[in-house]
XYZ file of C-alpha atoms in Angstrom:
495
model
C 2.517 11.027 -24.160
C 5.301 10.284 -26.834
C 6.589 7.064 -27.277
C 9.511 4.774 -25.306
C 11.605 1.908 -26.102
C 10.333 0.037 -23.329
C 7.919 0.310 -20.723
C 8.022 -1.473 -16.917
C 5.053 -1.792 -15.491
C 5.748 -2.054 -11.244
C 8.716 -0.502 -9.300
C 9.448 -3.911 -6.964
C 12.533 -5.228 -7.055
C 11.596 -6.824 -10.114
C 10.590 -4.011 -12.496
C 12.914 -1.931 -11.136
C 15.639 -4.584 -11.830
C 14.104 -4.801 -15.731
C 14.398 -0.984 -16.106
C 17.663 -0.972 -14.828
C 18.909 -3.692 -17.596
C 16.749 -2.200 -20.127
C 17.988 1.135 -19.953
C 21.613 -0.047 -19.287
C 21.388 -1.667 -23.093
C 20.339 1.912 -24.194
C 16.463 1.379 -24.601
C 14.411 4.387 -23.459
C 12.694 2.970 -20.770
C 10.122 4.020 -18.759
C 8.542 3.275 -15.315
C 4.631 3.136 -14.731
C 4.199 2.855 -10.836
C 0.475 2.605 -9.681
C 0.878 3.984 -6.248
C 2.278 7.649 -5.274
C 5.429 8.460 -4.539
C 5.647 7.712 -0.817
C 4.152 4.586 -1.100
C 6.459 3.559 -3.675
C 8.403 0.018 -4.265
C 5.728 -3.069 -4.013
C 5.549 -5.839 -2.180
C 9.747 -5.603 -1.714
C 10.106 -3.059 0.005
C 8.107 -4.653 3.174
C 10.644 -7.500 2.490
C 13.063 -8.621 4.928
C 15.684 -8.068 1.819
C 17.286 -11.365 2.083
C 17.906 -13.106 -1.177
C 19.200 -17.034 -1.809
C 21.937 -17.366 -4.306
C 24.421 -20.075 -5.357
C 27.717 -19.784 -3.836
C 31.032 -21.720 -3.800
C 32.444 -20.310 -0.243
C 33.426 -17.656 1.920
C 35.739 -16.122 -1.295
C 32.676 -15.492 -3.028
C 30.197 -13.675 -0.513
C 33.611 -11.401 0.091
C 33.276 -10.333 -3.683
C 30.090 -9.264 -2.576
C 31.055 -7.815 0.280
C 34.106 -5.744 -0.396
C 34.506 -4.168 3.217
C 34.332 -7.692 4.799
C 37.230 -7.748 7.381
C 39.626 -11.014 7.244
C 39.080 -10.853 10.916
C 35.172 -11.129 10.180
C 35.682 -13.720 7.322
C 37.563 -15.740 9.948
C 34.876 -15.397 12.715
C 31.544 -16.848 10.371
C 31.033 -20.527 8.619
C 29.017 -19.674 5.439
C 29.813 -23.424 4.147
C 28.980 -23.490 0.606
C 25.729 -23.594 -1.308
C 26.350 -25.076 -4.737
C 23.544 -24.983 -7.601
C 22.679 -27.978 -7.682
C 21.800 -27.946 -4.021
C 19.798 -25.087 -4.878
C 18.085 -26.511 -7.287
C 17.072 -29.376 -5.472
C 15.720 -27.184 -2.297
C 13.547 -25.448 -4.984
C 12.191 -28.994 -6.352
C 11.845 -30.480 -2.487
C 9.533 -27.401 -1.186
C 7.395 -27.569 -4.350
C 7.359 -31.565 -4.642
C 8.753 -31.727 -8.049
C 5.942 -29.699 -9.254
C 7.970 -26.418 -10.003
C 9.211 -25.406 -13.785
C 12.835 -27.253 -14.653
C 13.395 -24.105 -16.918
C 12.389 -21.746 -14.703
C 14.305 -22.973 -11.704
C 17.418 -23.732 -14.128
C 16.978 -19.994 -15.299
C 16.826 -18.961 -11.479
C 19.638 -21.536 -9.862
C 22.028 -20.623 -12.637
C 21.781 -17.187 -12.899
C 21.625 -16.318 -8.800
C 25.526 -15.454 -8.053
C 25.964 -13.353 -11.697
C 22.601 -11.357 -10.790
C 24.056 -10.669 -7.289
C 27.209 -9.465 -8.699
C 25.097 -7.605 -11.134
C 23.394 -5.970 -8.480
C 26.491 -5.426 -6.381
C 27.477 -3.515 -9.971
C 24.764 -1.106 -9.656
C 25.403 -0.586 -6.226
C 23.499 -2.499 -4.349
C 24.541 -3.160 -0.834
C 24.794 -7.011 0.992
C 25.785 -7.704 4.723
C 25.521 -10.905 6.299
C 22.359 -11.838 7.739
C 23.559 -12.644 11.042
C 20.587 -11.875 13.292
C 18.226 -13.869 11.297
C 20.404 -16.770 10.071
C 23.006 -17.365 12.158
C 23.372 -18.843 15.490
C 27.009 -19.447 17.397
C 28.551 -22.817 16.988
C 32.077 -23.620 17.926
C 33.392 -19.948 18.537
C 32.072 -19.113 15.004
C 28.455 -17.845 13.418
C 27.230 -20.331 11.510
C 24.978 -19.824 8.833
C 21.894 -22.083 7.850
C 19.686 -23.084 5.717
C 21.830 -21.665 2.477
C 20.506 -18.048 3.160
C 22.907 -16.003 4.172
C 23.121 -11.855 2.696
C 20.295 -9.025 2.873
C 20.113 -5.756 1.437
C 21.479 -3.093 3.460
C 18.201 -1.277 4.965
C 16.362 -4.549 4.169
C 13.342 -3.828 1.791
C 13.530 -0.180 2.134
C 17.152 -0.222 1.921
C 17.226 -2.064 -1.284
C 14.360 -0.261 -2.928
C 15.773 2.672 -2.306
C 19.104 1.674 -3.679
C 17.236 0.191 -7.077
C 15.774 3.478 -7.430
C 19.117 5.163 -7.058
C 20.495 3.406 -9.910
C 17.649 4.040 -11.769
C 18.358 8.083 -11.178
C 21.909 7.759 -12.199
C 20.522 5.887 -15.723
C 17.909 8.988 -16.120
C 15.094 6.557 -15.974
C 11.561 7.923 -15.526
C 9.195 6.271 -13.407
C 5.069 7.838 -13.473
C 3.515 7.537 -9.982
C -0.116 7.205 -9.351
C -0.211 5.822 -12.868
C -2.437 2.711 -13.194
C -1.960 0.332 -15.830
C -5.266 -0.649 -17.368
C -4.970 -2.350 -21.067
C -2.407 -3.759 -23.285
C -2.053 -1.987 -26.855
C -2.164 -4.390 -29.209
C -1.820 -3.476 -33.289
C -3.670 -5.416 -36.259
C -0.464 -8.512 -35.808
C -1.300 -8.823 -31.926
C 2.001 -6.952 -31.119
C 2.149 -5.668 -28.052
C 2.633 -1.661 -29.007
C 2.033 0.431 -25.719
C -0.250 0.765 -22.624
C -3.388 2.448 -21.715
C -3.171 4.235 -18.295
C -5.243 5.746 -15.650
C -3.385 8.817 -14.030
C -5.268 11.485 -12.127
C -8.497 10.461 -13.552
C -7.733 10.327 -16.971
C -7.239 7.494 -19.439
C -3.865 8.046 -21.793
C -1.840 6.121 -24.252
C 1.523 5.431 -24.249
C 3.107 4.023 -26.807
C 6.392 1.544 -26.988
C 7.872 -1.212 -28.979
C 8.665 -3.319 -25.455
C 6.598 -3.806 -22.063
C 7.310 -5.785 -18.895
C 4.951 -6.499 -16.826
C 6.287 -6.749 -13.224
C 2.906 -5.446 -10.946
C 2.435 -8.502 -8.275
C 0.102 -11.072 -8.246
C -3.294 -10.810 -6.851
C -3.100 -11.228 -3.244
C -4.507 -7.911 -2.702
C -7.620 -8.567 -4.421
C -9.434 -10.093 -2.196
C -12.432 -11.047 -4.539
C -9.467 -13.160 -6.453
C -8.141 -14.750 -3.245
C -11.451 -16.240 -2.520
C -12.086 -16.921 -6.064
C -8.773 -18.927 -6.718
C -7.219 -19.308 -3.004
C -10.933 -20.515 -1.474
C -13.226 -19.557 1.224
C -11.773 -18.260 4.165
C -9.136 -16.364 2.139
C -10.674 -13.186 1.637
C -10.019 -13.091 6.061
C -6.348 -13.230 5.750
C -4.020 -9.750 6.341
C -1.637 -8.679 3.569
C 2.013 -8.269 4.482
C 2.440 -5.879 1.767
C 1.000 -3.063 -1.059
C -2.360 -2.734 -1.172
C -1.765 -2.075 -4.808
C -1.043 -6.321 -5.996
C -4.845 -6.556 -7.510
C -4.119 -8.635 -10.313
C -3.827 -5.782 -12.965
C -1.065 -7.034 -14.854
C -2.189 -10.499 -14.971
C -4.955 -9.748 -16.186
C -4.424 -7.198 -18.489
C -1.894 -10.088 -20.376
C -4.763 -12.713 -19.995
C -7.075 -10.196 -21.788
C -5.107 -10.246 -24.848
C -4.471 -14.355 -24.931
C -1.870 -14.599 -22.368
C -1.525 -18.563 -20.835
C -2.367 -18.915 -17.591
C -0.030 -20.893 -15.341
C 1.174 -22.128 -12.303
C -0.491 -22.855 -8.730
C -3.654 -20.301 -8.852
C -4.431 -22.059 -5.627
C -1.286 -21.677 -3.880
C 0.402 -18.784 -1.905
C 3.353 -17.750 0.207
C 1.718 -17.107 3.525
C 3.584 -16.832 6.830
C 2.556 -16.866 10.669
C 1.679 -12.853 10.910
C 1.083 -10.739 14.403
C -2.791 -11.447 14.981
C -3.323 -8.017 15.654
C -1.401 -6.486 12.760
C -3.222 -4.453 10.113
C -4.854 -5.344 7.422
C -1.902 -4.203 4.978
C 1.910 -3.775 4.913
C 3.011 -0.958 7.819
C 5.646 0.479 6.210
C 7.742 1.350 9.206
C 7.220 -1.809 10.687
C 8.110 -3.739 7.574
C 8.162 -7.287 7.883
C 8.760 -7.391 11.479
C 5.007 -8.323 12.062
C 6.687 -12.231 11.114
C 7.026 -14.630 13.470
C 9.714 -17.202 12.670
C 11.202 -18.628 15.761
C 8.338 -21.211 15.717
C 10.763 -24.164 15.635
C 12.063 -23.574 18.718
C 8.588 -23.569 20.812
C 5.399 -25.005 20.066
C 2.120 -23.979 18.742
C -1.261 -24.337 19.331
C -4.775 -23.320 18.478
C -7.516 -21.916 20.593
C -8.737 -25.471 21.410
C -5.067 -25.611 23.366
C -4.041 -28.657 20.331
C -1.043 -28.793 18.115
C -1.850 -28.884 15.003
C 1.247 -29.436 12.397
C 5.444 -29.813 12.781
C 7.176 -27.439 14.544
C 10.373 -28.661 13.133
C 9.686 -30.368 9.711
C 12.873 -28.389 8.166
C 14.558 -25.412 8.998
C 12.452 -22.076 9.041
C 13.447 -20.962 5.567
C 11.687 -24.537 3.874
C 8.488 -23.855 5.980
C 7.726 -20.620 6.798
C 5.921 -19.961 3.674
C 3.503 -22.644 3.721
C 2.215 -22.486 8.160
C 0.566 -18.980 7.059
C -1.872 -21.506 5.608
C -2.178 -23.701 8.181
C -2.927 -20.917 11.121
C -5.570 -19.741 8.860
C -7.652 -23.016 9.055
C -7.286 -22.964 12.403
C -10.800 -22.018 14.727
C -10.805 -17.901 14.539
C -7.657 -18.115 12.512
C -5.244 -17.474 15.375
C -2.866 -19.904 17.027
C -0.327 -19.096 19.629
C 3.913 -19.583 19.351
C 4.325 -20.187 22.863
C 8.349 -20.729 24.066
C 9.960 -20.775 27.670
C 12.914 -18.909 29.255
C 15.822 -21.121 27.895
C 14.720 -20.481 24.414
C 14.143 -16.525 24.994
C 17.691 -15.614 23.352
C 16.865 -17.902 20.427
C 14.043 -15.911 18.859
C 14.537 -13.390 16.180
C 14.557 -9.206 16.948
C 10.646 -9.418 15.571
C 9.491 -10.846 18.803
C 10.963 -7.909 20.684
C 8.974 -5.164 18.354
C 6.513 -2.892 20.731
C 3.599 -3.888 18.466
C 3.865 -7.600 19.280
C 0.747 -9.366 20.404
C 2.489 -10.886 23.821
C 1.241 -13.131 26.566
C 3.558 -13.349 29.561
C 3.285 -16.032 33.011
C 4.486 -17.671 35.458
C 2.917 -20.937 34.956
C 1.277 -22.667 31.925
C -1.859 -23.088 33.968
C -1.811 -18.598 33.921
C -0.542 -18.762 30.207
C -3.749 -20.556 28.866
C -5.783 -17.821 30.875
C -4.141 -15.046 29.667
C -4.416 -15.918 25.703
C -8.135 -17.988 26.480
C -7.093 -20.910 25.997
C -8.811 -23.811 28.577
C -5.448 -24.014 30.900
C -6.305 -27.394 31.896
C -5.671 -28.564 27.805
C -2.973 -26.434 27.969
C -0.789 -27.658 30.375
C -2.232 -31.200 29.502
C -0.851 -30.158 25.200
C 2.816 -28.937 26.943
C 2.781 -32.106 29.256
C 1.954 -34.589 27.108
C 4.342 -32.594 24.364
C 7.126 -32.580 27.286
C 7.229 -36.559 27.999
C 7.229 -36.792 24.579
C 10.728 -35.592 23.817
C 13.701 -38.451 23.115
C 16.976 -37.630 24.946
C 19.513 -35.993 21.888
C 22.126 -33.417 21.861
C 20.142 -30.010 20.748
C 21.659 -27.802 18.012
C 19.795 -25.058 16.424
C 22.537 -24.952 13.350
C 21.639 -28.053 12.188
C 18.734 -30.574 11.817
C 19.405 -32.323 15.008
C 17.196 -35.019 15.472
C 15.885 -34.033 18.956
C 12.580 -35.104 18.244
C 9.207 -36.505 19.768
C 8.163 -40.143 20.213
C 4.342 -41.611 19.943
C 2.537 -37.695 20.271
C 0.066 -36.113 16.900
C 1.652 -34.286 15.151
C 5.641 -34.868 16.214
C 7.909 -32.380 16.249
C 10.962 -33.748 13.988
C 13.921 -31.287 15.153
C 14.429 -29.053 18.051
C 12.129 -30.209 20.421
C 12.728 -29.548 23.795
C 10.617 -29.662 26.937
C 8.672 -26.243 28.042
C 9.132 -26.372 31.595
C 11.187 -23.160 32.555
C 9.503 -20.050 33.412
C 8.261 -17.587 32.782
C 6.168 -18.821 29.536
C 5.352 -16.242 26.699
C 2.802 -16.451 24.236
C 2.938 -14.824 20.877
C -0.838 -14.655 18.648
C -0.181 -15.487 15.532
C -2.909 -15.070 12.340
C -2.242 -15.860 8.679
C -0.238 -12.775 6.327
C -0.255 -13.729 2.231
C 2.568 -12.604 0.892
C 2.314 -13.352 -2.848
C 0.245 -15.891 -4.676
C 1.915 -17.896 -7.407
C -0.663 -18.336 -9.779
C 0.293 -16.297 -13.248
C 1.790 -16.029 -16.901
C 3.761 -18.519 -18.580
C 6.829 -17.501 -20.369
C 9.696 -18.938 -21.881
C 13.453 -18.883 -21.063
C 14.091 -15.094 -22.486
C 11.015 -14.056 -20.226
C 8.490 -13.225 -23.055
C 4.596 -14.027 -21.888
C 3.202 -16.975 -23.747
C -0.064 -17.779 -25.954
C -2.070 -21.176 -25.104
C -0.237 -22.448 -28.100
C 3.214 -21.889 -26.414
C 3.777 -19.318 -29.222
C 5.128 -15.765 -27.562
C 3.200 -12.444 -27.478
C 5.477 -10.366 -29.782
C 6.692 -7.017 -27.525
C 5.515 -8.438 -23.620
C 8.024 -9.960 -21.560
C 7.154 -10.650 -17.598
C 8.971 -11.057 -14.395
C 8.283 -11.596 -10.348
C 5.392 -12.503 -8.648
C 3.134 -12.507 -11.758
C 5.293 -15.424 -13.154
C 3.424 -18.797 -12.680
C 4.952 -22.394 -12.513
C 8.334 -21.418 -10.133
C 6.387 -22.203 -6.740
C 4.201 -24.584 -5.566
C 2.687 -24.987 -2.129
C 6.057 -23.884 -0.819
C 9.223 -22.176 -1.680
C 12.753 -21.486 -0.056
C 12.907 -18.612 1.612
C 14.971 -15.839 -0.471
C 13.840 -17.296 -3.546
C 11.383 -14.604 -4.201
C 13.629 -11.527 -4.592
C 16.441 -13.669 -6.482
C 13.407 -14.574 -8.658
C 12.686 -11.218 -9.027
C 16.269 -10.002 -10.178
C 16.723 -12.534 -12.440
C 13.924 -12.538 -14.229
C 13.796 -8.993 -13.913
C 17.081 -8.700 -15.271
C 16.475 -11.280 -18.256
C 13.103 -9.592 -19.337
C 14.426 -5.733 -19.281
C 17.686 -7.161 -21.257
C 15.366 -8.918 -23.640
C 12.687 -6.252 -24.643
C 15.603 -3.926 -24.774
C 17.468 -6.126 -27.354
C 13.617 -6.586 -28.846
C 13.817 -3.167 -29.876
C 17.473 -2.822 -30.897
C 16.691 -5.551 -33.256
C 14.039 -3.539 -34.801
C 16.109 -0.580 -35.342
C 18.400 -2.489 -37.550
């Protein structure tokens, strides 16, 4: 198959990000994408696009945003979202567990990686119907998430693969990364691929490995996740199996990170097993903290409003799923109805609607008499403060298991809906180690000369938890660091 400077392995946002700065340098780089054509772009492209980023103010997300209106700018309340705030949301989520190099890497490199982007062409709008609400005549933005890719997942992916066309990049479909090539010094010197049933070599002096984690495997989810794991749904490609992981461990790769940790969200109970592409990531439901939820027994079972959604989301997936059956209900009442997010209007949505509580409980089998004794005793719970969904507002519950911290207000105005939730993994976070120019370590810290690494196959960034819009700026910038750093691997060399 000839030979190439460097060689991506995944077309997510984060291998396509490394080609794009490899090839950008001037390395030949090629792309090795395991699924075909039309089901190209990984786990981002089900993505809701949104990506967290360091900002200073309203002047910077217009340098994003060239086409922003002063008439706009003047109508929205970003506020600011400094590093160092970033930083710490990172550290918070993943109680202090996370990398300080990685997350410096990530927190300091977030606004020059979105101008980067913006560079190659990559679209941003504000995320107004997913992280704004009105407050004071203005849309105010929470929770230090504010821009998404144009088209969301889709839109970005296809606007990473754009820019890959315009740098003459090749990218191999239905080409399945098996082995590392390794010479007689344990350089990295190619890949071994499966494509249409046949086993080739391709040889280069570079290769990033950028194919998932494993949380469509679902022998390694129950091996390293637990029991019960191997039940959940998959928001995404059914093509994350672990392959690149594995293939680096297989050649003395570290292992690192939370193996027994995951980003797993509340996911439509009826939803199928993996990513619908058309549907995206609109099988999510995120207005939890604005309702309540229960389990079949009719109990509540953890804090609607611990934080806001984007410091909790990722971590309830988990707690649905040890729920009896794995299902639990968001269930919200007419003065909330214009709160929740366009994913609870979808025609796909697994929806419960009644008059009463009593006729709620019947409808999603639930005993109604625990039901309407849950929302009662939930109801006379609630301490008498000024609700505000913009802002961690204090409107909390008083001498009930579990409270609700923020946002709580009584359920008492019909009709009542009911949404069934189930648990959807979205990445795991066990993986490689590498160091701060993205190459994969050895146990002995040493790096594996010629293999870099970037997204969700990077271990030690998230634990438990993570903020949500993390993961794609995780992707970029690694992405970005890794394809810039086997590129300049190989320039080197040709000196």
């Amino acid at each position: 198959m000839g030979s190439y400077d460097v060689i991506v392995i995944g077309a997510g946002n984060a291998g396509l990000s490394a080609a794009i700065a490899a090839s950008e340098l001037g390395a030949k780089t090629l792309v090795l994408e395991r699924a075909p054509v039309h089901l190209r772009g990984g786990n981002s492209y089900f993505t809701g696009g949104l990506f967290r980023f360091a900002y200073n103010g309203i002047d910077d997300i217009r340098s994003l945003i060239s086409e922003m209106s002063d008439k706009e700018s003047e109508n929205v309340d970003v506020g600011s979202y400094p590093k160092n705030k970033f930083y710490e949301d990172v550290m918070r989520v993943t109680e202090g567990l996370a990398d300080p190099q990685l997350v410096e890497i990530l927190t300091s490199n977030s606004f020059s990686t979105m101008e980067w982007l913006a560079s190659h062409r990559i679209p941003w709008i504000l995320a107004y119907g997913r992280q704004a609400f009105e407050d004071s005549g203005k849309m105010k933005f929470w929770g230090g998430l504010i821009l998404e890719a144009v088209g969301a997942g889709k839109g970005l992916s296809d606007s990473q693969f754009s820019a890959l066309d315009k740098l003459g990049v090749e990218v191999m479909y239905d080409s399945r990364a098996i082995s590392l090539l390794i010479d007689q010094n344990s350089k990295v010197e190619g890949v071994k691929v499966r494509r249409s049933k046949q086993m080739i070599e391709i040889n280069a002096s570079s290769v990033v490995l950028a194919s998932g984690g494993f949380e469509s495997n679902p022998e390694m989810r129950t091996r390293y996740l637990g029991p019960g794991w191997e039940l959940a749904k998959v928001r995404g490609t059914q093509f994350n199996t672990g392959d690149g992981i594995q293939m680096a461990l297989d050649v003395g790769a570290q292992s690192f990170g939370h193996w027994s940790g995951c980003h797993s969200v509340q996911w439509d109970f009826n939803s199928p097993n993996f990513g619908d592409r058309n549907i995206a990531d609109l099988f999510q439901k995120h207005s939890y903290p604005f309702g309540i939820l229960v389990n079949i027994l009719g109990e509540r079972f953890l804090d609607e409003g611990a934080d806001f959604r984007n410091y909790t989301y990722a971590k309830y997936g988990r707690e649905v799923l040890h729920q009896p059956q794995r299902i639990a209900f968001q269930i919200f009442d007419e003065k909330t109805k214009h709160l929740l997010r366009d994913e609870y209007n979808i025609p796909q949505v697994s929806k419960v609607t009644a008059s009463s509580i009593e006729e709620l409980g019947e409808g999603i089998g639930v005993d109604p008499a625990v039901l309407a004794k849950t929302v009662s005793d939930f109801n006379n719970s609630i301490v008498d403060a000024e609700f505000n969904p913009t802002l961690l507002d204090q409107k909390c519950t008083q001498g009930i298991f579990p409270p609700k911290s923020n946002w709580a207000q009584p359920i008492d105005t019909p009709p009542y809906s009911a949404f069934a939730v189930t648990c959807g993994i979205t990445f795991t976070f066990g993986g490689l180690r590498i160091n701060s120019n993205a190459q994969v370590l050895e146990n002995d810290d040493c790096p594996i000369e010629g293999l870099y690494a970037a997204g969700e196959l990077v271990g030690g960034l998230f634990y438990n938890n993570y903020p949500g819009g993390a993961g794609l700026m995780a992707g970029s910038v690694f992405g970005r660091l890794a394809g810039e750093s086997a590129a300049n691997n190989v320039l080197i060399g040709k000196l």
